JSON list of C-alpha atoms in Angstrom, two decimals:
[
{"chain": "K", "resi": 1357, "resn": "MET", "atom": "CA", "xyz": [113.74, 98.79, 102.50]},
{"chain": "K", "resi": 1358, "resn": "SER", "atom": "CA", "xyz": [116.81, 96.86, 101.51]},
{"chain": "K", "resi": 1359, "resn": "GLN", "atom": "CA", "xyz": [117.51, 95.34, 98.10]},
{"chain": "K", "resi": 1360, "resn": "LYS", "atom": "CA", "xyz": [117.00, 91.83, 99.47]},
{"chain": "K", "resi": 1361, "resn": "ASP", "atom": "CA", "xyz": [113.40, 92.63, 100.47]},
{"chain": "K", "resi": 1362, "resn": "TYR", "atom": "CA", "xyz": [112.40, 92.80, 96.82]},
{"chain": "K", "resi": 1363, "resn": "ASP", "atom": "CA", "xyz": [111.51, 89.94, 94.55]},
{"chain": "K", "resi": 1364, "resn": "MET", "atom": "CA", "xyz": [112.69, 90.47, 91.01]},
{"chain": "K", "resi": 1365, "resn": "ILE", "atom": "CA", "xyz": [109.29, 89.92, 89.41]},
{"chain": "K", "resi": 1366, "resn": "ALA", "atom": "CA", "xyz": [107.63, 92.60, 87.30]},
{"chain": "K", "resi": 1367, "resn": "ARG", "atom": "CA", "xyz": [104.22, 93.52, 88.65]},
{"chain": "K", "resi": 1368, "resn": "TRP", "atom": "CA", "xyz": [101.62, 96.18, 87.87]},
{"chain": "K", "resi": 1369, "resn": "TYR", "atom": "CA", "xyz": [101.54, 99.18, 90.20]},
{"chain": "K", "resi": 1370, "resn": "VAL", "atom": "CA", "xyz": [99.27, 102.19, 90.23]},
{"chain": "K", "resi": 1371, "resn": "VAL", "atom": "CA", "xyz": [100.81, 105.64, 90.53]},
{"chain": "K", "resi": 1372, "resn": "HIS", "atom": "CA", "xyz": [98.79, 108.70, 91.49]},
{"chain": "K", "resi": 1373, "resn": "THR", "atom": "CA", "xyz": [99.51, 111.87, 89.50]},
{"chain": "K", "resi": 1374, "resn": "TYR", "atom": "CA", "xyz": [98.25, 115.40, 89.40]},
{"chain": "K", "resi": 1375, "resn": "SER", "atom": "CA", "xyz": [95.18, 115.49, 87.20]},
{"chain": "K", "resi": 1376, "resn": "GLY", "atom": "CA", "xyz": [96.11, 116.23, 83.61]},
{"chain": "K", "resi": 1377, "resn": "TYR", "atom": "CA", "xyz": [99.74, 115.15, 84.14]},
{"chain": "K", "resi": 1378, "resn": "GLU", "atom": "CA", "xyz": [99.23, 111.47, 83.26]},
{"chain": "K", "resi": 1379, "resn": "ASN", "atom": "CA", "xyz": [100.74, 111.60, 79.75]},
{"chain": "K", "resi": 1380, "resn": "LYS", "atom": "CA", "xyz": [103.56, 113.90, 80.87]},
{"chain": "K", "resi": 1381, "resn": "VAL", "atom": "CA", "xyz": [104.44, 111.52, 83.71]},
{"chain": "K", "resi": 1382, "resn": "LYS", "atom": "CA", "xyz": [104.46, 108.60, 81.25]},
{"chain": "K", "resi": 1383, "resn": "LYS", "atom": "CA", "xyz": [106.73, 110.48, 78.80]},
{"chain": "K", "resi": 1384, "resn": "ASP", "atom": "CA", "xyz": [109.10, 111.79, 81.51]},
{"chain": "K", "resi": 1385, "resn": "LEU", "atom": "CA", "xyz": [109.39, 108.33, 83.06]},
{"chain": "K", "resi": 1386, "resn": "GLU", "atom": "CA", "xyz": [110.11, 106.72, 79.68]},
{"chain": "K", "resi": 1387, "resn": "ASN", "atom": "CA", "xyz": [112.88, 109.29, 79.05]},
{"chain": "K", "resi": 1388, "resn": "THR", "atom": "CA", "xyz": [114.42, 108.78, 82.51]},
{"chain": "K", "resi": 1389, "resn": "ILE", "atom": "CA", "xyz": [114.32, 104.98, 82.12]},
{"chain": "K", "resi": 1390, "resn": "LYS", "atom": "CA", "xyz": [116.06, 105.24, 78.73]},
{"chain": "K", "resi": 1391, "resn": "ASN", "atom": "CA", "xyz": [118.67, 107.77, 79.96]},
{"chain": "K", "resi": 1392, "resn": "ARG", "atom": "CA", "xyz": [119.52, 105.71, 83.03]},
{"chain": "K", "resi": 1393, "resn": "GLU", "atom": "CA", "xyz": [119.39, 102.42, 81.09]},
{"chain": "K", "resi": 1394, "resn": "LEU", "atom": "CA", "xyz": [116.83, 100.88, 83.44]},
{"chain": "K", "resi": 1395, "resn": "GLU", "atom": "CA", "xyz": [114.82, 99.05, 80.77]},
{"chain": "K", "resi": 1396, "resn": "ASP", "atom": "CA", "xyz": [115.38, 95.79, 82.71]},
{"chain": "K", "resi": 1397, "resn": "PHE", "atom": "CA", "xyz": [113.19, 97.11, 85.53]},
{"chain": "K", "resi": 1398, "resn": "PHE", "atom": "CA", "xyz": [110.35, 98.80, 83.63]},
{"chain": "K", "resi": 1399, "resn": "PHE", "atom": "CA", "xyz": [108.17, 96.83, 81.23]},
{"chain": "K", "resi": 1400, "resn": "ASP", "atom": "CA", "xyz": [105.15, 98.98, 80.47]},
{"chain": "K", "resi": 1401, "resn": "ILE", "atom": "CA", "xyz": [103.65, 102.35, 81.36]},
{"chain": "K", "resi": 1402, "resn": "ILE", "atom": "CA", "xyz": [99.98, 102.84, 80.55]},
{"chain": "K", "resi": 1403, "resn": "VAL", "atom": "CA", "xyz": [97.56, 105.73, 80.78]},
{"chain": "K", "resi": 1404, "resn": "PRO", "atom": "CA", "xyz": [94.36, 103.68, 80.39]},
{"chain": "K", "resi": 1405, "resn": "MET", "atom": "CA", "xyz": [92.16, 105.17, 77.68]},
{"chain": "K", "resi": 1406, "resn": "GLU", "atom": "CA", "xyz": [88.83, 104.15, 76.22]},
{"chain": "K", "resi": 1407, "resn": "GLU", "atom": "CA", "xyz": [87.05, 105.24, 73.09]},
{"chain": "K", "resi": 1408, "resn": "GLN", "atom": "CA", "xyz": [84.06, 107.39, 73.70]},
{"chain": "K", "resi": 1409, "resn": "ILE", "atom": "CA", "xyz": [81.54, 107.96, 70.93]},
{"chain": "K", "resi": 1410, "resn": "GLU", "atom": "CA", "xyz": [79.83, 111.29, 71.01]},
{"chain": "K", "resi": 1411, "resn": "ILE", "atom": "CA", "xyz": [77.03, 112.36, 68.70]},
{"chain": "K", "resi": 1412, "resn": "LYS", "atom": "CA", "xyz": [76.94, 116.10, 68.20]},
{"chain": "K", "resi": 1413, "resn": "ASP", "atom": "CA", "xyz": [74.81, 117.88, 65.60]},
{"chain": "K", "resi": 1414, "resn": "GLY", "atom": "CA", "xyz": [73.98, 114.50, 64.05]},
{"chain": "K", "resi": 1415, "resn": "LYS", "atom": "CA", "xyz": [77.67, 113.71, 63.53]},
{"chain": "K", "resi": 1416, "resn": "LYS", "atom": "CA", "xyz": [79.37, 110.78, 65.21]},
{"chain": "K", "resi": 1417, "resn": "LYS", "atom": "CA", "xyz": [82.67, 111.70, 66.81]},
{"chain": "K", "resi": 1418, "resn": "THR", "atom": "CA", "xyz": [85.07, 109.30, 68.55]},
{"chain": "K", "resi": 1419, "resn": "ASN", "atom": "CA", "xyz": [87.50, 110.55, 71.14]},
{"chain": "K", "resi": 1420, "resn": "LEU", "atom": "CA", "xyz": [89.73, 108.93, 73.68]},
{"chain": "K", "resi": 1421, "resn": "LYS", "atom": "CA", "xyz": [88.96, 109.50, 77.33]},
{"chain": "K", "resi": 1422, "resn": "LYS", "atom": "CA", "xyz": [91.12, 108.59, 80.33]},
{"chain": "K", "resi": 1423, "resn": "VAL", "atom": "CA", "xyz": [89.62, 105.64, 82.17]},
{"chain": "K", "resi": 1424, "resn": "PHE", "atom": "CA", "xyz": [91.25, 106.58, 85.49]},
{"chain": "K", "resi": 1425, "resn": "PRO", "atom": "CA", "xyz": [92.05, 110.31, 85.49]},
{"chain": "K", "resi": 1426, "resn": "GLY", "atom": "CA", "xyz": [94.96, 111.03, 87.83]},
{"chain": "K", "resi": 1427, "resn": "TYR", "atom": "CA", "xyz": [96.42, 107.52, 87.61]},
{"chain": "K", "resi": 1428, "resn": "VAL", "atom": "CA", "xyz": [99.13, 105.78, 85.58]},
{"chain": "K", "resi": 1429, "resn": "LEU", "atom": "CA", "xyz": [99.72, 102.02, 85.54]},
{"chain": "K", "resi": 1430, "resn": "ILE", "atom": "CA", "xyz": [103.33, 100.83, 85.55]},
{"chain": "K", "resi": 1431, "resn": "LYS", "atom": "CA", "xyz": [104.58, 97.27, 85.12]},
{"chain": "K", "resi": 1432, "resn": "MET", "atom": "CA", "xyz": [107.90, 97.26, 86.89]},
{"chain": "K", "resi": 1433, "resn": "ILE", "atom": "CA", "xyz": [110.28, 95.49, 89.20]},
{"chain": "K", "resi": 1434, "resn": "VAL", "atom": "CA", "xyz": [110.43, 97.49, 92.41]},
{"chain": "K", "resi": 1435, "resn": "THR", "atom": "CA", "xyz": [113.93, 98.19, 93.68]},
{"chain": "K", "resi": 1436, "resn": "GLU", "atom": "CA", "xyz": [115.23, 101.08, 95.73]},
{"chain": "K", "resi": 1437, "resn": "GLU", "atom": "CA", "xyz": [116.24, 102.86, 92.51]},
{"chain": "K", "resi": 1438, "resn": "SER", "atom": "CA", "xyz": [113.14, 102.15, 90.39]},
{"chain": "K", "resi": 1439, "resn": "TRP", "atom": "CA", "xyz": [110.87, 103.14, 93.29]},
{"chain": "K", "resi": 1440, "resn": "TYR", "atom": "CA", "xyz": [112.85, 106.37, 93.79]},
{"chain": "K", "resi": 1441, "resn": "ILE", "atom": "CA", "xyz": [112.71, 107.28, 90.09]},
{"chain": "K", "resi": 1442, "resn": "VAL", "atom": "CA", "xyz": [108.94, 106.90, 89.90]},
{"chain": "K", "resi": 1443, "resn": "ARG", "atom": "CA", "xyz": [108.34, 108.74, 93.22]},
{"chain": "K", "resi": 1444, "resn": "ASN", "atom": "CA", "xyz": [110.50, 111.66, 92.09]},
{"chain": "K", "resi": 1445, "resn": "THR", "atom": "CA", "xyz": [109.05, 112.10, 88.61]},
{"chain": "K", "resi": 1446, "resn": "ARG", "atom": "CA", "xyz": [107.40, 115.52, 88.31]},
{"chain": "K", "resi": 1447, "resn": "GLY", "atom": "CA", "xyz": [103.63, 115.21, 88.60]},
{"chain": "K", "resi": 1448, "resn": "VAL", "atom": "CA", "xyz": [103.69, 111.97, 90.62]},
{"chain": "K", "resi": 1449, "resn": "THR", "atom": "CA", "xyz": [102.13, 112.25, 94.07]},
{"chain": "K", "resi": 1450, "resn": "GLY", "atom": "CA", "xyz": [102.87, 108.66, 95.07]},
{"chain": "K", "resi": 1451, "resn": "PHE", "atom": "CA", "xyz": [102.17, 104.98, 94.63]},
{"chain": "K", "resi": 1452, "resn": "VAL", "atom": "CA", "xyz": [98.72, 103.68, 95.47]},
{"chain": "K", "resi": 1453, "resn": "GLY", "atom": "CA", "xyz": [99.14, 101.43, 98.49]},
{"chain": "K", "resi": 1454, "resn": "SER", "atom": "CA", "xyz": [99.50, 101.57, 102.21]},
{"chain": "K", "resi": 1455, "resn": "GLY", "atom": "CA", "xyz": [102.20, 103.67, 103.79]},
{"chain": "K", "resi": 1456, "resn": "THR", "atom": "CA", "xyz": [105.47, 103.84, 101.90]},
{"chain": "K", "resi": 1457, "resn": "ASP", "atom": "CA", "xyz": [105.44, 100.42, 100.24]},
{"chain": "K", "resi": 1458, "resn": "PRO", "atom": "CA", "xyz": [103.92, 100.23, 96.75]},
{"chain": "K", "resi": 1459, "resn": "ILE", "atom": "CA", "xyz": [101.36, 97.44, 96.56]},
{"chain": "K", "resi": 1460, "resn": "PRO", "atom": "CA", "xyz": [101.03, 95.57, 93.25]},
{"chain": "K", "resi": 1461, "resn": "LEU", "atom": "CA", "xyz": [97.67, 94.95, 91.64]},
{"chain": "K", "resi": 1462, "resn": "THR", "atom": "CA", "xyz": [96.35, 91.42, 92.07]},
{"chain": "K", "resi": 1463, "resn": "GLU", "atom": "CA", "xyz": [95.78, 89.14, 89.06]},
{"chain": "K", "resi": 1464, "resn": "GLU", "atom": "CA", "xyz": [92.03, 89.60, 89.61]},
{"chain": "K", "resi": 1465, "resn": "GLU", "atom": "CA", "xyz": [92.30, 93.41, 89.63]},
{"chain": "K", "resi": 1466, "resn": "ILE", "atom": "CA", "xyz": [94.32, 93.30, 86.40]},
{"chain": "K", "resi": 1467, "resn": "ARG", "atom": "CA", "xyz": [91.71, 91.03, 84.76]},
{"chain": "K", "resi": 1468, "resn": "ASN", "atom": "CA", "xyz": [88.85, 93.27, 85.95]},
{"chain": "K", "resi": 1469, "resn": "MET", "atom": "CA", "xyz": [90.56, 96.29, 84.40]},
{"chain": "K", "resi": 1470, "resn": "GLY", "atom": "CA", "xyz": [90.96, 94.45, 81.12]},
{"chain": "K", "resi": 1471, "resn": "PHE", "atom": "CA", "xyz": [94.77, 94.65, 81.20]},
{"chain": "K", "resi": 1472, "resn": "GLU", "atom": "CA", "xyz": [95.42, 90.96, 81.22]},
{"chain": "K", "resi": 1473, "resn": "ASP", "atom": "CA", "xyz": [98.76, 90.30, 79.64]},
{"chain": "K", "resi": 1474, "resn": "ILE", "atom": "CA", "xyz": [97.84, 89.09, 76.19]},
{"chain": "K", "resi": 1475, "resn": "PRO", "atom": "CA", "xyz": [100.59, 86.89, 74.84]},
{"chain": "K", "resi": 1476, "resn": "VAL", "atom": "CA", "xyz": [101.81, 88.05, 71.47]},
{"chain": "K", "resi": 1477, "resn": "ASN", "atom": "CA", "xyz": [102.77, 85.41, 68.96]},
{"chain": "K", "resi": 1478, "resn": "VAL", "atom": "CA", "xyz": [105.22, 86.30, 66.24]},
{"chain": "K", "resi": 1479, "resn": "ASP", "atom": "CA", "xyz": [105.70, 84.33, 63.02]},
{"chain": "K", "resi": 1480, "resn": "TYR", "atom": "CA", "xyz": [109.51, 84.40, 63.16]},
{"chain": "K", "resi": 1481, "resn": "ASP", "atom": "CA", "xyz": [111.97, 82.54, 65.32]},
{"chain": "K", "resi": 1482, "resn": "ILE", "atom": "CA", "xyz": [115.54, 82.93, 66.57]},
{"chain": "K", "resi": 1483, "resn": "ASN", "atom": "CA", "xyz": [118.11, 82.71, 63.75]},
{"chain": "K", "resi": 1484, "resn": "GLU", "atom": "CA", "xyz": [115.47, 83.54, 61.10]},
{"chain": "K", "resi": 1485, "resn": "GLN", "atom": "CA", "xyz": [115.81, 86.42, 58.65]},
{"chain": "K", "resi": 1486, "resn": "VAL", "atom": "CA", "xyz": [113.53, 89.43, 59.13]},
{"chain": "K", "resi": 1487, "resn": "GLN", "atom": "CA", "xyz": [113.15, 92.76, 57.40]},
{"chain": "K", "resi": 1488, "resn": "VAL", "atom": "CA", "xyz": [112.79, 96.02, 59.32]},
{"chain": "K", "resi": 1489, "resn": "MET", "atom": "CA", "xyz": [109.57, 97.69, 58.15]},
{"chain": "K", "resi": 1490, "resn": "ASN", "atom": "CA", "xyz": [109.90, 101.14, 59.77]},
{"chain": "K", "resi": 1491, "resn": "GLY", "atom": "CA", "xyz": [112.04, 103.31, 62.00]},
{"chain": "K", "resi": 1492, "resn": "PRO", "atom": "CA", "xyz": [115.67, 104.31, 61.52]},
{"chain": "K", "resi": 1493, "resn": "PHE", "atom": "CA", "xyz": [116.63, 100.80, 60.29]},
{"chain": "K", "resi": 1494, "resn": "GLU", "atom": "CA", "xyz": [113.82, 100.55, 57.73]},
{"chain": "K", "resi": 1495, "resn": "GLY", "atom": "CA", "xyz": [114.79, 98.33, 54.79]},
{"chain": "K", "resi": 1496, "resn": "PHE", "atom": "CA", "xyz": [117.55, 96.53, 56.69]},
{"chain": "K", "resi": 1497, "resn": "VAL", "atom": "CA", "xyz": [117.50, 92.74, 56.78]},
{"chain": "K", "resi": 1498, "resn": "GLY", "atom": "CA", "xyz": [118.81, 90.96, 59.83]},
{"chain": "K", "resi": 1499, "resn": "THR", "atom": "CA", "xyz": [118.87, 87.78, 61.86]},
{"chain": "K", "resi": 1500, "resn": "VAL", "atom": "CA", "xyz": [116.68, 87.40, 64.96]},
{"chain": "K", "resi": 1501, "resn": "GLN", "atom": "CA", "xyz": [118.94, 87.01, 67.98]},
{"chain": "K", "resi": 1502, "resn": "GLU", "atom": "CA", "xyz": [116.47, 87.26, 70.84]},
{"chain": "K", "resi": 1503, "resn": "ILE", "atom": "CA", "xyz": [112.68, 87.49, 71.30]},
{"chain": "K", "resi": 1504, "resn": "ASN", "atom": "CA", "xyz": [111.38, 89.15, 74.48]},
{"chain": "K", "resi": 1505, "resn": "LYS", "atom": "CA", "xyz": [107.64, 88.44, 74.64]},
{"chain": "K", "resi": 1506, "resn": "GLU", "atom": "CA", "xyz": [107.21, 90.24, 77.95]},
{"chain": "K", "resi": 1507, "resn": "LYS", "atom": "CA", "xyz": [108.53, 93.53, 76.54]},
{"chain": "K", "resi": 1508, "resn": "HIS", "atom": "CA", "xyz": [107.25, 92.90, 72.98]},
{"chain": "K", "resi": 1509, "resn": "LYS", "atom": "CA", "xyz": [110.75, 93.47, 71.65]},
{"chain": "K", "resi": 1510, "resn": "VAL", "atom": "CA", "xyz": [113.03, 91.59, 69.29]},
{"chain": "K", "resi": 1511, "resn": "LYS", "atom": "CA", "xyz": [116.83, 91.86, 69.05]},
{"chain": "K", "resi": 1512, "resn": "VAL", "atom": "CA", "xyz": [118.01, 91.67, 65.45]},
{"chain": "K", "resi": 1513, "resn": "LEU", "atom": "CA", "xyz": [121.58, 91.51, 64.12]},
{"chain": "K", "resi": 1514, "resn": "VAL", "atom": "CA", "xyz": [121.80, 93.87, 61.14]},
{"chain": "K", "resi": 1515, "resn": "SER", "atom": "CA", "xyz": [124.84, 94.44, 58.98]},
{"chain": "K", "resi": 1516, "resn": "MET", "atom": "CA", "xyz": [125.89, 98.09, 59.12]},
{"chain": "K", "resi": 1517, "resn": "PHE", "atom": "CA", "xyz": [129.13, 99.41, 57.67]},
{"chain": "K", "resi": 1518, "resn": "GLY", "atom": "CA", "xyz": [130.34, 95.85, 57.25]},
{"chain": "K", "resi": 1519, "resn": "ARG", "atom": "CA", "xyz": [129.75, 94.94, 60.89]},
{"chain": "K", "resi": 1520, "resn": "GLU", "atom": "CA", "xyz": [127.01, 92.94, 62.57]},
{"chain": "K", "resi": 1521, "resn": "THR", "atom": "CA", "xyz": [125.20, 95.26, 64.98]},
{"chain": "K", "resi": 1522, "resn": "PRO", "atom": "CA", "xyz": [122.43, 94.19, 67.40]},
{"chain": "K", "resi": 1523, "resn": "VAL", "atom": "CA", "xyz": [119.39, 96.48, 67.40]},
{"chain": "K", "resi": 1524, "resn": "GLU", "atom": "CA", "xyz": [116.34, 96.21, 69.64]},
{"chain": "K", "resi": 1525, "resn": "LEU", "atom": "CA", "xyz": [113.03, 96.73, 67.86]},
{"chain": "K", "resi": 1526, "resn": "GLU", "atom": "CA", "xyz": [109.31, 96.49, 68.57]},
{"chain": "K", "resi": 1527, "resn": "PHE", "atom": "CA", "xyz": [107.57, 93.34, 67.31]},
{"chain": "K", "resi": 1528, "resn": "SER", "atom": "CA", "xyz": [105.57, 95.49, 64.91]},
{"chain": "K", "resi": 1529, "resn": "GLN", "atom": "CA", "xyz": [108.72, 96.90, 63.29]},
{"chain": "K", "resi": 1530, "resn": "VAL", "atom": "CA", "xyz": [109.91, 93.63, 61.73]},
{"chain": "K", "resi": 1531, "resn": "GLN", "atom": "CA", "xyz": [108.48, 91.12, 59.31]},
{"chain": "K", "resi": 1532, "resn": "LYS", "atom": "CA", "xyz": [109.62, 87.61, 58.49]},
{"chain": "K", "resi": 1533, "resn": "MET", "atom": "CA", "xyz": [111.39, 87.32, 55.14]},
{"chain": "K", "resi": 1534, "resn": "LYS", "atom": "CA", "xyz": [109.30, 85.39, 52.65]}
]
């Protein structure tokens, strides 16, 4: 496969893992992506879970259960490097698909699984002031520089040590200044 064979569109792929390794694969992949600065190729990694209500001794107990044991869903752009990283993550046995090429899920399959991309609307805009609500920059006020709805991230310019510094945060970490 050469680089030109790929389209640069993020799609959902299913990766097969050893049973019980799903969360470890997710965590290891997230660390590798961060260390190799490949955030532009990976958008989401999900171990699908559903709440299961169990009644034991008259007590209601809710626990999370894996919907597809042995599988992890990854929204990514497939390139030689991104494909290699996923394939060589400990616990991964391969992509679900035919032969060596990973095959993305269809829109219909994604809808049927209930993983339709739900657009997130935020109440702040570019150049507006926001306050960081949690994390290492909690309490800082900054200006929104960029909003990435696909990754659910916002880039905010905060003033640190007298310098404007861009920081990338989750949507849920910032709040519009009133």
